[in-house]
XYZ file of C-alpha atoms in Angstrom:
602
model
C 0.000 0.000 0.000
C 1.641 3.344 -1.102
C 1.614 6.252 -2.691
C 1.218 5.976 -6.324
C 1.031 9.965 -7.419
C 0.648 12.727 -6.109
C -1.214 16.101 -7.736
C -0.474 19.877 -5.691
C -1.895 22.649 -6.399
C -2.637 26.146 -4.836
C -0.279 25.676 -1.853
C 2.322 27.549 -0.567
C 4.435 27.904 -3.561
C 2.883 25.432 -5.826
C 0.500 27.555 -8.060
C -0.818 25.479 -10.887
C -1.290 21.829 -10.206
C 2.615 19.688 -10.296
C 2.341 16.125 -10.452
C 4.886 13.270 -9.162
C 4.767 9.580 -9.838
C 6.044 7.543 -6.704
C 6.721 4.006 -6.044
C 7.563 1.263 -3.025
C 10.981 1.398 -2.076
C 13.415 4.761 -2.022
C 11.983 7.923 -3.708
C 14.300 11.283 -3.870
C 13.155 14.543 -3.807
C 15.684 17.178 -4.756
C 16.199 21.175 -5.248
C 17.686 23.922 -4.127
C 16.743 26.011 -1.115
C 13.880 27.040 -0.815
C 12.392 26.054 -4.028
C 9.540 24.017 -2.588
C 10.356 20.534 -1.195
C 9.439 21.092 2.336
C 5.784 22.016 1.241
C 5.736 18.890 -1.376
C 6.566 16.936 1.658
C 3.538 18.412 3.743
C 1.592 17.708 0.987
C 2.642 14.237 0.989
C 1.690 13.909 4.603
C -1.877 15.072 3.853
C -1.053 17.092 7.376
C -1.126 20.551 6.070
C -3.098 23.771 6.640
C -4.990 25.711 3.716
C -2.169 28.103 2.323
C -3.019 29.207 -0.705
C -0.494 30.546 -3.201
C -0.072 33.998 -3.383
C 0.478 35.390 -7.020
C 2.252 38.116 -8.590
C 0.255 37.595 -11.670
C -2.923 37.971 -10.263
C -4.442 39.717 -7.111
C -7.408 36.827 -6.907
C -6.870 33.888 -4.622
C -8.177 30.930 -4.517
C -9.319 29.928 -1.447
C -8.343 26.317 -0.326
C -5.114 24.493 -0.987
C -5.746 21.167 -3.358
C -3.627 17.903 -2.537
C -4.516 14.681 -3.939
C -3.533 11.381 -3.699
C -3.621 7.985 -5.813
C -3.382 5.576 -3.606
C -2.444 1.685 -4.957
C -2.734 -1.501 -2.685
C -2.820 -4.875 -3.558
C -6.444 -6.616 -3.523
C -4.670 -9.015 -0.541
C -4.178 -5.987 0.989
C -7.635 -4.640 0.582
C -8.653 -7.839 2.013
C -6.702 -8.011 5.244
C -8.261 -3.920 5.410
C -11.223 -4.921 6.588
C -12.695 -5.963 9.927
C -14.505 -8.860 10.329
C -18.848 -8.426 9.441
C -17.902 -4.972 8.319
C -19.964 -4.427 5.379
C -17.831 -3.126 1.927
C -18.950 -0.889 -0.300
C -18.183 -0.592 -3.954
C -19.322 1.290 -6.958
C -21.604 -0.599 -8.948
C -20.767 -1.827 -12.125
C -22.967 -2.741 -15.017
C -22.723 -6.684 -15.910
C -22.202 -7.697 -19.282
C -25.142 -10.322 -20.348
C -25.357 -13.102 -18.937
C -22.180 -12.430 -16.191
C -22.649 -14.240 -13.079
C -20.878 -12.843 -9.979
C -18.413 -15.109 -8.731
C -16.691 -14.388 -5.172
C -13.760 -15.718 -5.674
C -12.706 -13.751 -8.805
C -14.903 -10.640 -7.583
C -12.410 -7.869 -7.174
C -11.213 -8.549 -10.474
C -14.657 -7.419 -11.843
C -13.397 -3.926 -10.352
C -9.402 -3.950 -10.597
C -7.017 -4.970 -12.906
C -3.463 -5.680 -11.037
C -3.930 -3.673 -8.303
C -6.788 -1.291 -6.290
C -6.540 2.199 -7.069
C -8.208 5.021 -5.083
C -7.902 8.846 -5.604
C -8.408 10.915 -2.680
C -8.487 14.344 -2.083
C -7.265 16.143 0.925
C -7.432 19.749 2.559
C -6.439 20.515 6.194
C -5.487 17.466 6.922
C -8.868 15.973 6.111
C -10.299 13.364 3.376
C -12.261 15.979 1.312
C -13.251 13.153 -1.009
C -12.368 9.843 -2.458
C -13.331 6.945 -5.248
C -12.128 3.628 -6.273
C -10.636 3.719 -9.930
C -12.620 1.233 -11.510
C -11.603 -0.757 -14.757
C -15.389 -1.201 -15.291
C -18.830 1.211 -16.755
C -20.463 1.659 -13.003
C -23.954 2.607 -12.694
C -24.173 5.893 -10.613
C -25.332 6.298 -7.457
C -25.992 2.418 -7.192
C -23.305 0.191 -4.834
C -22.316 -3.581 -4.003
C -21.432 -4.586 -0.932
C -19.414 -7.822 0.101
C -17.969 -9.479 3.702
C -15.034 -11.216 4.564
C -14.190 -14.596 5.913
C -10.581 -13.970 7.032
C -9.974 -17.648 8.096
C -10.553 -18.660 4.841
C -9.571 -15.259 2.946
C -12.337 -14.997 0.712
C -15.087 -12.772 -0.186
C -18.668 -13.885 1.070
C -22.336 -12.363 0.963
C -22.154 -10.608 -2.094
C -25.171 -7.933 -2.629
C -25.514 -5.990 -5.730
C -27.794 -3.548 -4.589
C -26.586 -1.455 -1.172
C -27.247 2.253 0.022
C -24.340 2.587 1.783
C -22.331 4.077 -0.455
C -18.532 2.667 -1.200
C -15.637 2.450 0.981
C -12.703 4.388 -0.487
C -13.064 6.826 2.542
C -12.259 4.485 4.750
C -9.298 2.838 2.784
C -7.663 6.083 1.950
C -8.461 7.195 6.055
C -6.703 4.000 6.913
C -3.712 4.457 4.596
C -2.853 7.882 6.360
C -2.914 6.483 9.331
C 0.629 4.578 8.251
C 2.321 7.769 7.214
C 4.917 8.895 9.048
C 6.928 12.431 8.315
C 10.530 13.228 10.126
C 11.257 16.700 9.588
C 14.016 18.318 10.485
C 13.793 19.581 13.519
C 14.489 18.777 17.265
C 12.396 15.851 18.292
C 11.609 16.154 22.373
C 10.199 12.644 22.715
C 12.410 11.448 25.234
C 9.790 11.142 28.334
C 5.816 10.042 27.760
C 3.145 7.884 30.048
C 3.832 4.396 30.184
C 0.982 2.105 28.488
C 0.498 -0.730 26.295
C 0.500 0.775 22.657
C 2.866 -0.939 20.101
C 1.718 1.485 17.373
C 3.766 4.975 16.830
C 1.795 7.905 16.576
C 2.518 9.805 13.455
C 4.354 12.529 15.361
C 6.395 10.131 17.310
C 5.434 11.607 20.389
C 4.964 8.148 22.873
C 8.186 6.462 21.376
C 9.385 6.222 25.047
C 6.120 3.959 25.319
C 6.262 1.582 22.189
C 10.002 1.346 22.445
C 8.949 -0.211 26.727
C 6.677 -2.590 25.063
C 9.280 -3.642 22.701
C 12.024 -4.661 25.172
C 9.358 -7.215 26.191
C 10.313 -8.664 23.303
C 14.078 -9.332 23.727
C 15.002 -10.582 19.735
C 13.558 -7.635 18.153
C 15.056 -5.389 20.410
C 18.316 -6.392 20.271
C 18.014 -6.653 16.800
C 16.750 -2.908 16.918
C 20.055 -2.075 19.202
C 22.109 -3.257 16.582
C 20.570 -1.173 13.583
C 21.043 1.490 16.183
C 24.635 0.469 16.718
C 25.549 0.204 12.712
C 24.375 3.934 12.763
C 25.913 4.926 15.832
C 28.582 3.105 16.706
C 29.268 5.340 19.958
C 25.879 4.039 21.105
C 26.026 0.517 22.586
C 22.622 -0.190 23.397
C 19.526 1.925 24.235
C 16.657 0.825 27.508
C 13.073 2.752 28.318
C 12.952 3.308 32.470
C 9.982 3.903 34.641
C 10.359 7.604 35.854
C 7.869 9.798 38.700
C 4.071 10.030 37.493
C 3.840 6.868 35.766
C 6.072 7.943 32.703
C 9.138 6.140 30.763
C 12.387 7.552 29.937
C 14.286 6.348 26.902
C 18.333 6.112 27.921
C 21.502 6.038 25.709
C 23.954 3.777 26.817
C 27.408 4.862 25.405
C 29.177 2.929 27.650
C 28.696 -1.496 27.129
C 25.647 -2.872 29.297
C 27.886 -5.215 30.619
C 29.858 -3.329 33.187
C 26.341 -2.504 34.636
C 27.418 1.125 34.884
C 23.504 2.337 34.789
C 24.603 5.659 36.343
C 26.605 6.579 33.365
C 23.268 6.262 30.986
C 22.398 9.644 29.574
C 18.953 10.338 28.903
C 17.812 10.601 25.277
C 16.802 14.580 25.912
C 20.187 15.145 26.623
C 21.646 13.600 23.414
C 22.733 15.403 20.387
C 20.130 16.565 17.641
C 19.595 13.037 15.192
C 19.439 10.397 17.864
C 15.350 10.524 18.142
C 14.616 10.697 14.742
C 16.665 7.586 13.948
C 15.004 5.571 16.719
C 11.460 6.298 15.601
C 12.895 5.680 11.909
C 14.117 2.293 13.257
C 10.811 1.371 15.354
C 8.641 2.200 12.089
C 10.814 -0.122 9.725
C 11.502 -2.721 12.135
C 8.476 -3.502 13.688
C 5.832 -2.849 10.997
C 3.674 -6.130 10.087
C 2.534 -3.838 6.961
C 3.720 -1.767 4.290
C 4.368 2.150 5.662
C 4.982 5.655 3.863
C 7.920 6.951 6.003
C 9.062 10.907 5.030
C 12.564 11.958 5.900
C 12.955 15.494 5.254
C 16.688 16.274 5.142
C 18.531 13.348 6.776
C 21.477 15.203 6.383
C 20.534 18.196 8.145
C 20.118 16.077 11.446
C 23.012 13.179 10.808
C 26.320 13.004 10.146
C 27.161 11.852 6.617
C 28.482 8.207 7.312
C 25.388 8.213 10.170
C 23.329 9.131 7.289
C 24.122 6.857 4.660
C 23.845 3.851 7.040
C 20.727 4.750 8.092
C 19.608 4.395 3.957
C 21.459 1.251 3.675
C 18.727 -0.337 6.349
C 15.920 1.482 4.918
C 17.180 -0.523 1.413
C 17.140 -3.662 3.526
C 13.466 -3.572 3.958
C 11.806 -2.962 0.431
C 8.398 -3.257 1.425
C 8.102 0.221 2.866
C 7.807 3.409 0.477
C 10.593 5.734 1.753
C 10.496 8.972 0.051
C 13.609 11.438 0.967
C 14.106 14.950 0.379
C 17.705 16.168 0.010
C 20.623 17.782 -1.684
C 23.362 15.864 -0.337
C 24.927 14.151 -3.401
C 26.244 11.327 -0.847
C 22.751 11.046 0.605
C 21.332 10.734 -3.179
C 24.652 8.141 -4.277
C 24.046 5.677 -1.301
C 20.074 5.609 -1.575
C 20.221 4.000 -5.690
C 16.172 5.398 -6.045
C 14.122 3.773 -7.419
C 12.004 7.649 -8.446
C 13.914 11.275 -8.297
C 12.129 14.350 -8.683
C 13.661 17.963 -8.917
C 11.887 20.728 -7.179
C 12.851 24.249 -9.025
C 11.241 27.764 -8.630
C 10.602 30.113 -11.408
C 9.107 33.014 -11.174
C 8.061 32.589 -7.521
C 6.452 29.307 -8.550
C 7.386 26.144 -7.840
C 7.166 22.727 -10.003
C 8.764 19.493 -10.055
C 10.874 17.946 -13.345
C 10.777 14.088 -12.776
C 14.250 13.033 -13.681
C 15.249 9.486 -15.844
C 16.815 6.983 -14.171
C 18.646 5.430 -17.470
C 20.155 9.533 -17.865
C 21.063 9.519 -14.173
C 22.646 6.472 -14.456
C 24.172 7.131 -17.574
C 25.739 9.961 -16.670
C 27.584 8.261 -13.417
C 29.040 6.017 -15.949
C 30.235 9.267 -18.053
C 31.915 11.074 -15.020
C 33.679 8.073 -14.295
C 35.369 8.056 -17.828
C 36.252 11.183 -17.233
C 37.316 11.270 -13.607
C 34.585 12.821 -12.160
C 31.987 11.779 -9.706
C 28.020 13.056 -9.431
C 29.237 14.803 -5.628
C 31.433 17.063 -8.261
C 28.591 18.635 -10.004
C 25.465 17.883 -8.289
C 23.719 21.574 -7.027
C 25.502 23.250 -9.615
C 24.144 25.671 -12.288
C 26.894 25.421 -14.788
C 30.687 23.589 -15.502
C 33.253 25.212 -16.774
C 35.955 22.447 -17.837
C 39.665 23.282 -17.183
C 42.602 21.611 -18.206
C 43.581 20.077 -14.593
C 43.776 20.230 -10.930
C 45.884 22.978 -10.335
C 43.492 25.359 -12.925
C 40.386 23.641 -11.389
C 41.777 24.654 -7.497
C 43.357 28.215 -9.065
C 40.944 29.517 -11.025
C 37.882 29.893 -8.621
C 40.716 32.123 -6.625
C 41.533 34.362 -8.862
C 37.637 35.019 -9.520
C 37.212 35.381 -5.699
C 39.834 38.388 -5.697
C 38.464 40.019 -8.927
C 35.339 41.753 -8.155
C 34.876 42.101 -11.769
C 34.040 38.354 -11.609
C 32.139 36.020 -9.943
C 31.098 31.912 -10.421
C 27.274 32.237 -11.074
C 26.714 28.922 -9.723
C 29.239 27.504 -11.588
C 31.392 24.815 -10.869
C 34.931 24.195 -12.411
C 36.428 21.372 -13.095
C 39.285 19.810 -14.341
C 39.333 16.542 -17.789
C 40.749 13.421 -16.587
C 43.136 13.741 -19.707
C 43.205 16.615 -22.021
C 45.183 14.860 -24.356
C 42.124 12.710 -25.124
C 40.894 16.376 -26.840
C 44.236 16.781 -29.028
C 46.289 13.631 -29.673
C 43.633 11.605 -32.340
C 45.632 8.396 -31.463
C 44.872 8.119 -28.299
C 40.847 8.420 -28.958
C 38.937 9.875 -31.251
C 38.199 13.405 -30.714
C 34.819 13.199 -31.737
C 33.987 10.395 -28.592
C 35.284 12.165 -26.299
C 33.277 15.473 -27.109
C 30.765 13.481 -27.114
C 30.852 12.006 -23.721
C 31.091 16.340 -22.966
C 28.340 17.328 -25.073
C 26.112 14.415 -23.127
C 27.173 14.993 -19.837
C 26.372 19.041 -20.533
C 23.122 18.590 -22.167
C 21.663 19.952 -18.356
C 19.605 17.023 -18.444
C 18.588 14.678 -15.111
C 21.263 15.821 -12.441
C 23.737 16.944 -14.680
C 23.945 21.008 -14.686
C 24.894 22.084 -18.378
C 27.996 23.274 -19.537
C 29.014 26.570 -20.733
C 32.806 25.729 -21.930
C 36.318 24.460 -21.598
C 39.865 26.709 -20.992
C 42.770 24.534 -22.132
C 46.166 25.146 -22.472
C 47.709 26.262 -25.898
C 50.445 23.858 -26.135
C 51.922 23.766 -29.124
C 49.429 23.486 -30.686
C 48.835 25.862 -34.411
C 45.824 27.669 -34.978
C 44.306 25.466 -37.612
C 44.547 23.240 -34.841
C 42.402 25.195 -32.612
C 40.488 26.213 -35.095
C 39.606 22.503 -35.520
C 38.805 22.409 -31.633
C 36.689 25.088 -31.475
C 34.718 23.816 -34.679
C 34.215 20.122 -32.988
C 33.289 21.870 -29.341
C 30.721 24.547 -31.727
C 32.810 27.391 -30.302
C 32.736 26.231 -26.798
C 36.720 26.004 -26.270
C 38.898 28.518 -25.247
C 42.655 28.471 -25.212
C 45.279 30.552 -22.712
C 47.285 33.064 -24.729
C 49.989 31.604 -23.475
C 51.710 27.184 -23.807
C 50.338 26.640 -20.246
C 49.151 27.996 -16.910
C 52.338 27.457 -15.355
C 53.816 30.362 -17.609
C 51.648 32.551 -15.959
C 53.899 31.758 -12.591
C 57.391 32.520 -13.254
C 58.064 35.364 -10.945
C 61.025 35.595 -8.966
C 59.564 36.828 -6.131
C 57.279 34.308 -6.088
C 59.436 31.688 -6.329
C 61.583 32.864 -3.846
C 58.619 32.902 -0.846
C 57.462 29.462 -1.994
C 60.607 27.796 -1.607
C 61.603 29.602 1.323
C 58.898 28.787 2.934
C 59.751 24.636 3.026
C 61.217 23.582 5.956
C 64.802 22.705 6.311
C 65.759 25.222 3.917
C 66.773 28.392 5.589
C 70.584 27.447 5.234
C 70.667 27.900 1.804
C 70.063 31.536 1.647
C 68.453 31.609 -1.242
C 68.200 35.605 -2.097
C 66.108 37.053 -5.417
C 69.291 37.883 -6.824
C 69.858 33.977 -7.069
C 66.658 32.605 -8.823
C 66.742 36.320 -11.069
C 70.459 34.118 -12.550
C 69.291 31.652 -12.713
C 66.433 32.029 -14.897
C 68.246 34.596 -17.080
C 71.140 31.892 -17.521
C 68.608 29.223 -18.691
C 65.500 30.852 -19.772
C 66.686 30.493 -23.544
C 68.070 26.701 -22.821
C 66.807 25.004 -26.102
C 65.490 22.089 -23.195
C 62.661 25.017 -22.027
C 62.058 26.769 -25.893
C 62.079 26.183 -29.491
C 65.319 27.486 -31.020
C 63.250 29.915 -33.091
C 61.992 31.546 -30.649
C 66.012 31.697 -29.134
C 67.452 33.836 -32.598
C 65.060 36.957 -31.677
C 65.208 36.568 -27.944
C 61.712 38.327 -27.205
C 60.490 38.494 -24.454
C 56.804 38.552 -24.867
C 57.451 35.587 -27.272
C 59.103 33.770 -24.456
C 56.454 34.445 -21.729
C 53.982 32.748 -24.343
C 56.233 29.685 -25.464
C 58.269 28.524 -23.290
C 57.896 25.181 -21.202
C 56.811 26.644 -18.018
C 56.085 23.447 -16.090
C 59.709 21.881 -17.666
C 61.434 25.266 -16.561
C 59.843 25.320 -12.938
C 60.941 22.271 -12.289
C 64.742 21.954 -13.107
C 64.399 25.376 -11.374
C 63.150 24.179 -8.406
C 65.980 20.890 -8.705
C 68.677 23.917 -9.051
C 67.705 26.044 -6.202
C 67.466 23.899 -3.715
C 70.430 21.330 -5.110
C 67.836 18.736 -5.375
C 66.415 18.941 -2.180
C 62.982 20.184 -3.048
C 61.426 18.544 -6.180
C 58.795 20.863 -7.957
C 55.281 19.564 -7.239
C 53.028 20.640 -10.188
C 49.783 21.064 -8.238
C 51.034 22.081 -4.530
C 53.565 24.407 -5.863
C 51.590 25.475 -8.887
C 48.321 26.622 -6.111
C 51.503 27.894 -4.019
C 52.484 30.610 -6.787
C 49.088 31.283 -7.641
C 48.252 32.063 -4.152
C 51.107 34.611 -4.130
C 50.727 36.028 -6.732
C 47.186 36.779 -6.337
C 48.173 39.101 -2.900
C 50.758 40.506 -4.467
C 50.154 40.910 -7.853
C 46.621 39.814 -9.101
C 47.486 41.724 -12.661
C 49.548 38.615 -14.027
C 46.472 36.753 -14.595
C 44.654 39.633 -16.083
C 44.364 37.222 -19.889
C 43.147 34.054 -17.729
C 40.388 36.905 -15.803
C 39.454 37.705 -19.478
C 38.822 34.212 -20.838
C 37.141 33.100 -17.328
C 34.759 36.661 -17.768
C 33.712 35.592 -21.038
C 32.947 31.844 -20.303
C 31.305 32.450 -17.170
C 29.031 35.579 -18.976
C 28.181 32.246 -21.274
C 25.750 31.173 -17.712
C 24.153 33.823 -18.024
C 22.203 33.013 -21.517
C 22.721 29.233 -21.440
């Protein structure tokens, strides 16, 4: 029994009517802040109050929030619904000549697979409700049947009642097994002692259930040890008679066995998480039927690695419908849904884009033949591709200090090989623009991209002219071979490698790496010889090997004590050269301006 879809309309910020298709097992429900997940989750509940959507388009409201719900159980659970000599109504529905009704195939006179009902809620309450029958039904006219639930079958079948049907009751009954963990502070520590096994929707007499459970010493220890795989500070947890006929739930982070019972701390004194994961655990352990259980932001209320375990038992028991709201990427990784659903808000309007599973999965496989993972992207608006680590960890600084520029949203990241893009025998250039242009198309979690910054190389402008063709005008290229040109400056260099331990005794002064680099800078290793007959200097600071020349450099400096490390000491340079002099990157500040003004109209 579960939620099948779900239609919202005229609440909160869901103006016209957004529809989601749900399923048994783990549903995700994504977005950014703000854009409308908490009140999708409310709506899912049925437990909201009217709040109708205020418009900018229009100074008319209507007056009453619309949620409704198509509910889908199977007809054995339809059967075990209802109480013995209760009398079920149905629609009902016009026999075809000569039909006889037969019990034991009667429900599938009504229902194909499974029973469908529709029901519409508002404040909390059933507004109205109908089975979705497969047959013509005459109107106004009901059947009504009993059930033998030794035997499990239908008996006293009467074509003609007054009663009207029993969707109401169905749909009143399914509510009842939704439960909704929000994130917030649960203070459900203490409550009166009695004999209830059945949580109340707002968890509040968990002390009480969880005191009729240690009567039952398997399950509980069985629910200690889920508790124990989440928390593994937590050894075991007990429920303790306290003044006034109350319980008290107790955390016992030290082990039961050295009887230390005045070292328990009582659950209202435990961190913020705790409560919510043992009314989680009571719901999914002890539950004879199927239950809706809503988890609004696990994250916001669990550690990570607390959070992801706590999924990994939900998966264990598939015959609950677990439907999670979130925008942790680790949260969304370790849960594998089976349904995810994007919230967005336009226009001060909410809606929901239901996102492919085959794309989702699709593009995992993509950013892993690239290097990437879906943590990397997911919540962004944009990528920007780089050429590696070092640009992907420098670049976002040097748009923090220019206040010219700023990300948009966008994330930057580095290719796994960039000489995928220019060397045709390693792969075909076409492929691997292709595994780009799929992963960028913006489509299921995937934000699109707006372009790539590589390195020049040595490569000729035919070449790039090829690039840019094959990318449609998406690549850009630094003025200059690499980015590691863009960080010879003695003074840099200097601090950086001053700055490693153990190396104070060499004395290294500017005066020695400003030889250095004007013995060497027109070695034939670092630059083509035809660049060495003119000896310019702004050809130089464009051509040479920058990454070869830093680190024989580096070897030479330190007489090979200090080898040059192409990201640490690359970021290193970057960083100092952004205090001290920010206007050496002013060409990278110009391609990054005109890639990230791209987000703007893509």
């Amino acid at each position: 029994m579960h939620i099948k879809k779900l239609t919202v309309s005229n609440y909160k910020s869901f103006n016209s009517p957004a529809t989601l298709e749900l399923t048994i097992g783990i549903n995700v429900i994504t977005g950014q802040n703000s854009s409308g997940k908490t009140a999708l989750l409310e709506a899912l509940s049925t437990k909201f109050s009217d709040t109708p959507h205020r418009s900018t388009k229009s100074s008319r409201q209507a007056v009453k929030s619309d949620v409704t719900l198509n509910i889908e159980l199977s007809k054995e659970e339809l059967l075990d619904l209802i109480p013995n000599n209760l009398v079920f109504g149905l629609p009902k529905i016009r026999l075809l000549k000569d039909e006889q009704i037969n019990y034991a195939n009667f429900l599938n006179m009504y229902f194909e697979d499974k029973v469908s009902i529709t029901a519409s809620f508002n404040s909390g309450n059933i507004v109205s409700s109908k089975f979705n029958i497969i047959r013509e039904i005459i109107p106004s006219s009901h059947s009504k049947f009993k059930i033998d639930h030794i035997q499990k079958q239908i008996i006293d079948v009467t074509l003609n009642h007054t009663g009207g049907d029993s969707s109401n009751f169905i749909a009143s009954e399914f509510v009842r097994r939704i439960y909704i963990f929000k994130a917030e502070r649960f203070k459900i520590g203490i409550s009166n002692q009695g004999t209830s096994k059945v949580l109340r929707s707002d968890a509040s007499n968990l002390p009480e259930v969880l005191n009729c459970l240690q009567s039952d010493s398997h399950r509980f220890n069985r629910f200690n040890s889920f508790l124990n795989r989440i928390f593994p500070h937590i050894h075991f947890i007990t429920v303790r008679p306290t003044e006034g006929g109350q319980v008290e739930i107790v955390v016992w982070n030290e082990d039961p066995k050295k009887e230390r019972n005045d070292l328990v701390v009582p659950l209202l004194e435990c961190g913020t998480g705790i409560s919510q994961v043992l009314a989680i655990l009571y719901v999914v352990l002890t539950s004879d039927v199927p239950k809706t259980i809503i988890i609004d932001e696990p994250n916001s209320f669990l550690h990570p690695g607390a959070a992801r375990k706590l999924i990994e038992i939900l998966k264990e028991h598939k015959q609950h419908q677990i439907i999670i709201s979130t925008h942790s990427p680790s949260t969304l990784t370790a849960s594998n849904p089976e349904t995810i659903h994007i919230v967005k808000l336009k226009d001060a309007e909410s809606f929901v884009e239901t996102v492919s599973l085959n794309d989702t999965k699709n593009q995992q496989l993509y950013l892993a033949e690239i290097g990437a993972k879906l943590s990397d992207v997911f919540g962004a608006d944009n990528i920007l591709w780089v050429e590696g680590k070092t640009e992907e960890i420098c670049f976002p600084k040097i748009i923090d200090m220019t206040p010219s520029l700023t990300l948009r949203g966008t994330t930057i990241l580095s290719v796994v090989n960039t000489g995928d893009f220019l060397n045709k025998r390693k792969k075909s250039v076409e492929t691997i623009f292709k595994i780009y242009e799929t992963l960028s198309k913006g489509k299921g979690l995937m934000p699109p991209s707006i372009g790539f910054i590589f390195d020049s190389e040595e490569l000729k402008e035919n070449e790039k002219d090829d690039l840019r063709k094959r990318s449609q005008n998406k690549v850009l290229f630094l003025p200059r071979r690499m980015f590691e040109n863009y960080l010879i400056n003695s003074n840099a260099l200097l601090s950086v490698i001053s700055s490693h331990e153990g190396l104070d005794e060499l004395n290294l002064t500017l005066e020695d790496v400003d030889k250095w680099l004007k013995e060497n800078k027109w070695n034939p290793k670092f630059i083509k010889k035809r660049f060495i007959n003119t000896k310019s200097e702004p050809e130089w600071q464009v051509n040479v090997d920058g990454a070869k020349l830093l680190s024989d450099l580096f070897t030479a400096m330190t007489s090979s004590r200090l080898s040059f490390d192409k990201i640490k000491h690359s970021v290193a340079l970057c960083d100092w050269l952004i205090e001290n002099s920010l206007e050496s990157f002013d060409e990278i500040k110009e391609l990054l301006s005109a890639q990230l003004d791209q987000s703007l109209t893509s």
